[in-house]
Tab-separated table of C-alpha atoms and ligand atoms in Angstrom:
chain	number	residue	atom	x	y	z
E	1	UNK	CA	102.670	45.077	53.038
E	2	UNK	CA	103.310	46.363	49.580
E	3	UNK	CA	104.239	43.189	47.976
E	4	UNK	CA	101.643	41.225	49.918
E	5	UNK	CA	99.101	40.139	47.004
E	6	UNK	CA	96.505	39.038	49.328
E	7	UNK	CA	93.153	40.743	48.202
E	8	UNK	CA	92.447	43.868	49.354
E	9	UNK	CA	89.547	42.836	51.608
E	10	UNK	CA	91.702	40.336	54.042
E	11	UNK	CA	94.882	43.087	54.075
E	12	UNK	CA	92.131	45.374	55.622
E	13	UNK	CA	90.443	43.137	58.057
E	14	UNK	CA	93.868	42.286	59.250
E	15	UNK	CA	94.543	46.005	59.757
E	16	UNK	CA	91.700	46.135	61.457
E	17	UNK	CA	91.886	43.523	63.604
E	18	UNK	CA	94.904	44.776	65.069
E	19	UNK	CA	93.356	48.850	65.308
E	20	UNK	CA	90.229	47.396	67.435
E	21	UNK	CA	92.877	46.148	70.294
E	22	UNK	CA	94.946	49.826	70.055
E	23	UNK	CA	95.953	51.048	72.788
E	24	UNK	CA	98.552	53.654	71.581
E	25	UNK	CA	96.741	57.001	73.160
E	26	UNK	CA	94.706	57.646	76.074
E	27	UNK	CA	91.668	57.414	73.709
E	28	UNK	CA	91.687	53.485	74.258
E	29	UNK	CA	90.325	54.182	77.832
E	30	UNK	CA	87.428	55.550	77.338
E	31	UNK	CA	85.705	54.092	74.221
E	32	UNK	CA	83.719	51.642	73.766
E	33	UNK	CA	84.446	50.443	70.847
E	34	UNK	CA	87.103	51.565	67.871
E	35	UNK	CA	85.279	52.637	64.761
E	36	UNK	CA	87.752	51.293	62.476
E	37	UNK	CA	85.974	52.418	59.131
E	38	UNK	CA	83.585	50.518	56.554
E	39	UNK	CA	81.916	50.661	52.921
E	40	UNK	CA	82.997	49.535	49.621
E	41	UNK	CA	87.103	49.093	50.222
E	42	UNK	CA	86.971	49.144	46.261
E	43	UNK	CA	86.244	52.172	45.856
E	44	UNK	CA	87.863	54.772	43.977
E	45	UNK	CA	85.991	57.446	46.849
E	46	UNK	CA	87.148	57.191	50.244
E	47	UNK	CA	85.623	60.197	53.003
E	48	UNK	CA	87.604	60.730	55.981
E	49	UNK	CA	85.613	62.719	59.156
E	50	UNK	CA	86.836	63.567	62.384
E	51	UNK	CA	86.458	61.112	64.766
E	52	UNK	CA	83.312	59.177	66.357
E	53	UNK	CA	80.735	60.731	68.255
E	54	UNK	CA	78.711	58.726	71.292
E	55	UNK	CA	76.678	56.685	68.731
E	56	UNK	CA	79.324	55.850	66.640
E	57	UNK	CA	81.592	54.517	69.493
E	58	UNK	CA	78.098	52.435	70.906
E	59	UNK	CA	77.951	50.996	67.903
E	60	UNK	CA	81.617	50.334	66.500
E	61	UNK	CA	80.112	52.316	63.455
E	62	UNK	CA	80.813	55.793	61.350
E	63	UNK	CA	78.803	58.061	60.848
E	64	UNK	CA	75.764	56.357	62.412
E	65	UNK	CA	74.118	59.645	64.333
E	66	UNK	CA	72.888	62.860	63.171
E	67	UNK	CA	75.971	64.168	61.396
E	68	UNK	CA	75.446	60.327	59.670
E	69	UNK	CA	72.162	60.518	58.844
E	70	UNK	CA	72.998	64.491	57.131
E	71	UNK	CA	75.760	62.507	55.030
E	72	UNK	CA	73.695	60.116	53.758
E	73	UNK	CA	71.431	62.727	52.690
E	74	UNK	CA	74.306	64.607	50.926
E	75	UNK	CA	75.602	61.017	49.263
E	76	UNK	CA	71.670	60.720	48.119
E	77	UNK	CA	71.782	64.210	46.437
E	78	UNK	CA	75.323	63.760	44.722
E	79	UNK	CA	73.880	60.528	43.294
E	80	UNK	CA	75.292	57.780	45.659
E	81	UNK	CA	74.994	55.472	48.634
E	82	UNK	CA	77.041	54.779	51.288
E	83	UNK	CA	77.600	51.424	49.662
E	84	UNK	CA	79.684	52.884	46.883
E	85	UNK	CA	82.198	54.669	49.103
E	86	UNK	CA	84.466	53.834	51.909
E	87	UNK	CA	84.245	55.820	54.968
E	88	UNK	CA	86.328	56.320	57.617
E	89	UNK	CA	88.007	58.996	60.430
E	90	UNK	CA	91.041	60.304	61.094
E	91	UNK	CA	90.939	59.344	64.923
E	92	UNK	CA	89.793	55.620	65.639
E	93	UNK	CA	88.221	56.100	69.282
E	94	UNK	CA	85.641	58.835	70.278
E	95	UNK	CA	87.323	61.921	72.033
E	96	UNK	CA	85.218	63.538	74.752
E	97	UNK	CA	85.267	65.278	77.920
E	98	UNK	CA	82.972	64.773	80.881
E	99	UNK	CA	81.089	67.475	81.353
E	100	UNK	CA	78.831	68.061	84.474
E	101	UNK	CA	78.632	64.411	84.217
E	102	UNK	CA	77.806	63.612	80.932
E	103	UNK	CA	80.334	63.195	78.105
E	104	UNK	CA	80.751	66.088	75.073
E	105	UNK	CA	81.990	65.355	72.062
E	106	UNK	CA	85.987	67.241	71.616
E	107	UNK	CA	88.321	67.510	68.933
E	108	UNK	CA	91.330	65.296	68.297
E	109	UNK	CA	94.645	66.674	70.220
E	110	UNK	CA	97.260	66.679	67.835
E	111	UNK	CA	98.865	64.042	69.911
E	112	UNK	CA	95.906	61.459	69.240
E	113	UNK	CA	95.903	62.306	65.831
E	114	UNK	CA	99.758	61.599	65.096
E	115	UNK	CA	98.839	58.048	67.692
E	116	UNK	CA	96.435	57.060	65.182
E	117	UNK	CA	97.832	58.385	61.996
E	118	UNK	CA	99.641	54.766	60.974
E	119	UNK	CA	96.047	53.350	61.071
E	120	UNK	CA	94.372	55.579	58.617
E	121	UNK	CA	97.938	55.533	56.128
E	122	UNK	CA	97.231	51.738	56.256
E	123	UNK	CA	93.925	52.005	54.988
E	124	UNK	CA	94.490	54.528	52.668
E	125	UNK	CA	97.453	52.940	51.494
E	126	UNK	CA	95.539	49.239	50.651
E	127	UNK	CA	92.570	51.190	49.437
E	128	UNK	CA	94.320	53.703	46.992
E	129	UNK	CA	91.829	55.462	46.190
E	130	UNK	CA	91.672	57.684	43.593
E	131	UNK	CA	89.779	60.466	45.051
E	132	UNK	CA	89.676	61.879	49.164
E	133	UNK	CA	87.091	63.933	50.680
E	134	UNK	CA	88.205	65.284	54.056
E	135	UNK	CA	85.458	66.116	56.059
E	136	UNK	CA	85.952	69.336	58.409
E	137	UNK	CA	89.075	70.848	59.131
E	138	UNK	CA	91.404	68.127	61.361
E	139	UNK	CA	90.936	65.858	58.473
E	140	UNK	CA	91.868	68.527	55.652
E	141	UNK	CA	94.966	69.609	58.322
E	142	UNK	CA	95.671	65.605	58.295
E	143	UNK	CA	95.628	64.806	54.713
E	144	UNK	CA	96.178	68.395	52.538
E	145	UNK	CA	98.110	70.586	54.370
E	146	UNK	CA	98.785	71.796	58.234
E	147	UNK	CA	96.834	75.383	59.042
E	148	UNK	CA	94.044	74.395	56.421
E	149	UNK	CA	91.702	77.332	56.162
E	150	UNK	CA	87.982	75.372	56.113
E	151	UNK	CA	86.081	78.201	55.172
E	152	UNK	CA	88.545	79.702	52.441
E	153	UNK	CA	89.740	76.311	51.108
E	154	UNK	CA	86.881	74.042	51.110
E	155	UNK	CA	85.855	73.550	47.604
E	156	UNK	CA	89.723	73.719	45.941
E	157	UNK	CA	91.376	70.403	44.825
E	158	UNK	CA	95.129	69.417	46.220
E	159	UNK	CA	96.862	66.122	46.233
E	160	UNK	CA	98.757	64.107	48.489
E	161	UNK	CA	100.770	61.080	48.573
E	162	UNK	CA	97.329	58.167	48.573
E	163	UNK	CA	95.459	59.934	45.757
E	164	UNK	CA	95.786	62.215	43.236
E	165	UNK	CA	92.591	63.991	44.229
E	166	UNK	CA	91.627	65.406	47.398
E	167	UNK	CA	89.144	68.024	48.463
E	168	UNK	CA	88.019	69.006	52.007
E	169	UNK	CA	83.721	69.695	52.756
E	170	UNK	CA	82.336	71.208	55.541
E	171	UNK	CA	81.697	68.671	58.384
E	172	UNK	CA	77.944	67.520	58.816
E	173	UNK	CA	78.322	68.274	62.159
E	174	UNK	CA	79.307	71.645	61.422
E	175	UNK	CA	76.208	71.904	59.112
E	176	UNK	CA	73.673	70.569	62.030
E	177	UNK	CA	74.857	74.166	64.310
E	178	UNK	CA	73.893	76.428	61.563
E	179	UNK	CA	70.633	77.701	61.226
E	180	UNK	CA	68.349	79.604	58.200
E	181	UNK	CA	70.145	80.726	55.397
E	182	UNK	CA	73.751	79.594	56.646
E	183	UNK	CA	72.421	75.887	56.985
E	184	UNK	CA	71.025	75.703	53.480
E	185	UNK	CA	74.294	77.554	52.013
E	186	UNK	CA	76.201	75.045	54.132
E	187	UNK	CA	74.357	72.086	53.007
E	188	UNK	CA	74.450	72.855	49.514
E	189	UNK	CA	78.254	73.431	49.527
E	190	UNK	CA	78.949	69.909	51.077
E	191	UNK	CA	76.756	68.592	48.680
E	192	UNK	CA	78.273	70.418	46.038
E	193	UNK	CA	81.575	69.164	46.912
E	194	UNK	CA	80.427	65.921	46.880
E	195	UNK	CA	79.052	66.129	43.622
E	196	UNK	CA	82.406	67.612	42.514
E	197	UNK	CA	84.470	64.484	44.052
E	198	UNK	CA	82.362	61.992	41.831
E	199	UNK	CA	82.770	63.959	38.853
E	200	UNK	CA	86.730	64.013	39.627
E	201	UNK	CA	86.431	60.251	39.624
E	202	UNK	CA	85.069	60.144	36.521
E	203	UNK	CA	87.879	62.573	35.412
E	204	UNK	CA	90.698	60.943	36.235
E	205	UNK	CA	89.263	57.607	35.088
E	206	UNK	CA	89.370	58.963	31.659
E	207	UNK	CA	92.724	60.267	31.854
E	208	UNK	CA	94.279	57.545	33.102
E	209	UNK	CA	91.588	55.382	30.530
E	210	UNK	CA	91.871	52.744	32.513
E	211	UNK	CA	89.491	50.195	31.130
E	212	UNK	CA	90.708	46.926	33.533
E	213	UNK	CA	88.627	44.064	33.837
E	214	UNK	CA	86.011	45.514	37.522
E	215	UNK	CA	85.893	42.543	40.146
E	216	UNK	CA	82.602	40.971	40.426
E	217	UNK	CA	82.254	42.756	44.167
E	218	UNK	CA	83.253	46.255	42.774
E	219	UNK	CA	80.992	46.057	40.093
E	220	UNK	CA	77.930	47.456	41.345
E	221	UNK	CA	79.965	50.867	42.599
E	222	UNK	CA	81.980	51.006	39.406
E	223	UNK	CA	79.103	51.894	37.015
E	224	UNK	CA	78.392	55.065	39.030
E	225	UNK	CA	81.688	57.090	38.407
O	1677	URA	N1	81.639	62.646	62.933
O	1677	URA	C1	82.790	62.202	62.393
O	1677	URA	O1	83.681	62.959	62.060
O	1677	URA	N2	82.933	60.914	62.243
O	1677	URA	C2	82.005	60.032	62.572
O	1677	URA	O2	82.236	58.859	62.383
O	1677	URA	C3	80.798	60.522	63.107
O	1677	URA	C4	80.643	61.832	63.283
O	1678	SF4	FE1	94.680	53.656	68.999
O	1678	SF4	FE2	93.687	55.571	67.446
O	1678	SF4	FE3	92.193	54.559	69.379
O	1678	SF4	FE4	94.231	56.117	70.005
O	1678	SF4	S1	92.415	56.737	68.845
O	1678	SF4	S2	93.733	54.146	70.957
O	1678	SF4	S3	95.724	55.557	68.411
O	1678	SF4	S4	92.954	53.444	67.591
């Protein structure tokens, strides 16, 4: 895989194609369809959530329902567009239990998070991005470190082995159950974050001074950070 000098864009879709016939946890039974990720795989921003809800797995989509529509607010406010980021989840098929006959949204057991785990190191690994923005605490216990403290650690910058940058934000999901004062303060903070993980682009960029030629299909996302 590491050797392969195929552009980025057909190494993915041949990831892909092999997550959306998965069938390596008991998640695979009851989806609809895997929600493999999407956005700009060029970019140097990559947001990892939780796992899809009931209108992401309708759709095959992330982040297409209310937690969705509250990130692309957020991108709006820090100054970008879903088209300048890539977006995807730690957990590939929606987890839910069936309650009194309709199906609730659950976390990710461990278990289907270690299942799915080689699908998200694939993408992460072809992306390389420079900066990661976990979204809600499986994600920051995924990618920073186990027994991740949301509320104390959101905010902070680590690193890990795809990017030199990575910061965890409240969920949007998280955000849509608070009310008043505590959803403005959590709002603002994920926002905040955000705004912080485009600056860090810009950051490292300089550091690193890269100045190499930007593909034509990267260029629009490029000027941004
Ligand atoms: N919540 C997530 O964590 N991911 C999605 O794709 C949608 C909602
Ligand atoms: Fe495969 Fe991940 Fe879906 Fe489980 S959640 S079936 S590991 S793609």
């Amino acid at each position: 895989m590491l050797s392969d000098d195929r552009p980025l864009e057909e190494l993915l879709a041949e990831v892909e194609a092999r997550a959306k016939v998965c069938v390596a946890c008991p998640l695979s039974q009851t989806r609809t369809n895997v929600v493999f990720g999407e956005g700009n795989p060029r970019s140097p921003l990559v947001i990892v959530g939780e796992g899809p809800g009931e209108q992401e797995d309708a759709t095959g989509r992330p982040f297409v329902g209310r937690a969705g529509a509250l990130l692309d607010k957020a991108l709006r406010e820090a100054g970008m567009t879903r088209r300048h980021v890539y977006i995807c989840n730690i957990v590939k098929c929606r987890a839910c239990v069936i309650e009194n006959g309709r199906a609730r949204n659950r976390p990710p057991t461990q278990d289907e998070i270690n299942a799915c785990f080689p699908w998200l190191d694939a993408q992460l690994t072809i992306i390389k991005p420079l900066v990661i923005v976990c979204l809600g605490s499986p994600a920051a216990s995924t990618l920073i470190h186990k027994n991740f403290k949301i509320m104390q650690e959101r905010g902070l910058w680590f690193s890990n082995r795809y990017a030199l940058a990575v910061i965890a934000a409240l969920h949007p999901a998280y955000i849509l159950r608070q009310a008043g004062e505590a959803y403005e303060k959590s709002y603002r903070s994920l926002v905040e974050d955000l705004i912080a993980a485009r600056e860090k682009v810009k950051e490292i960029r300089r550091l690193l001074d890269t100045q190499q030629p930007i593909p034509p299909e990267g260029e629009e996302q490029m000027r941004l950070f």
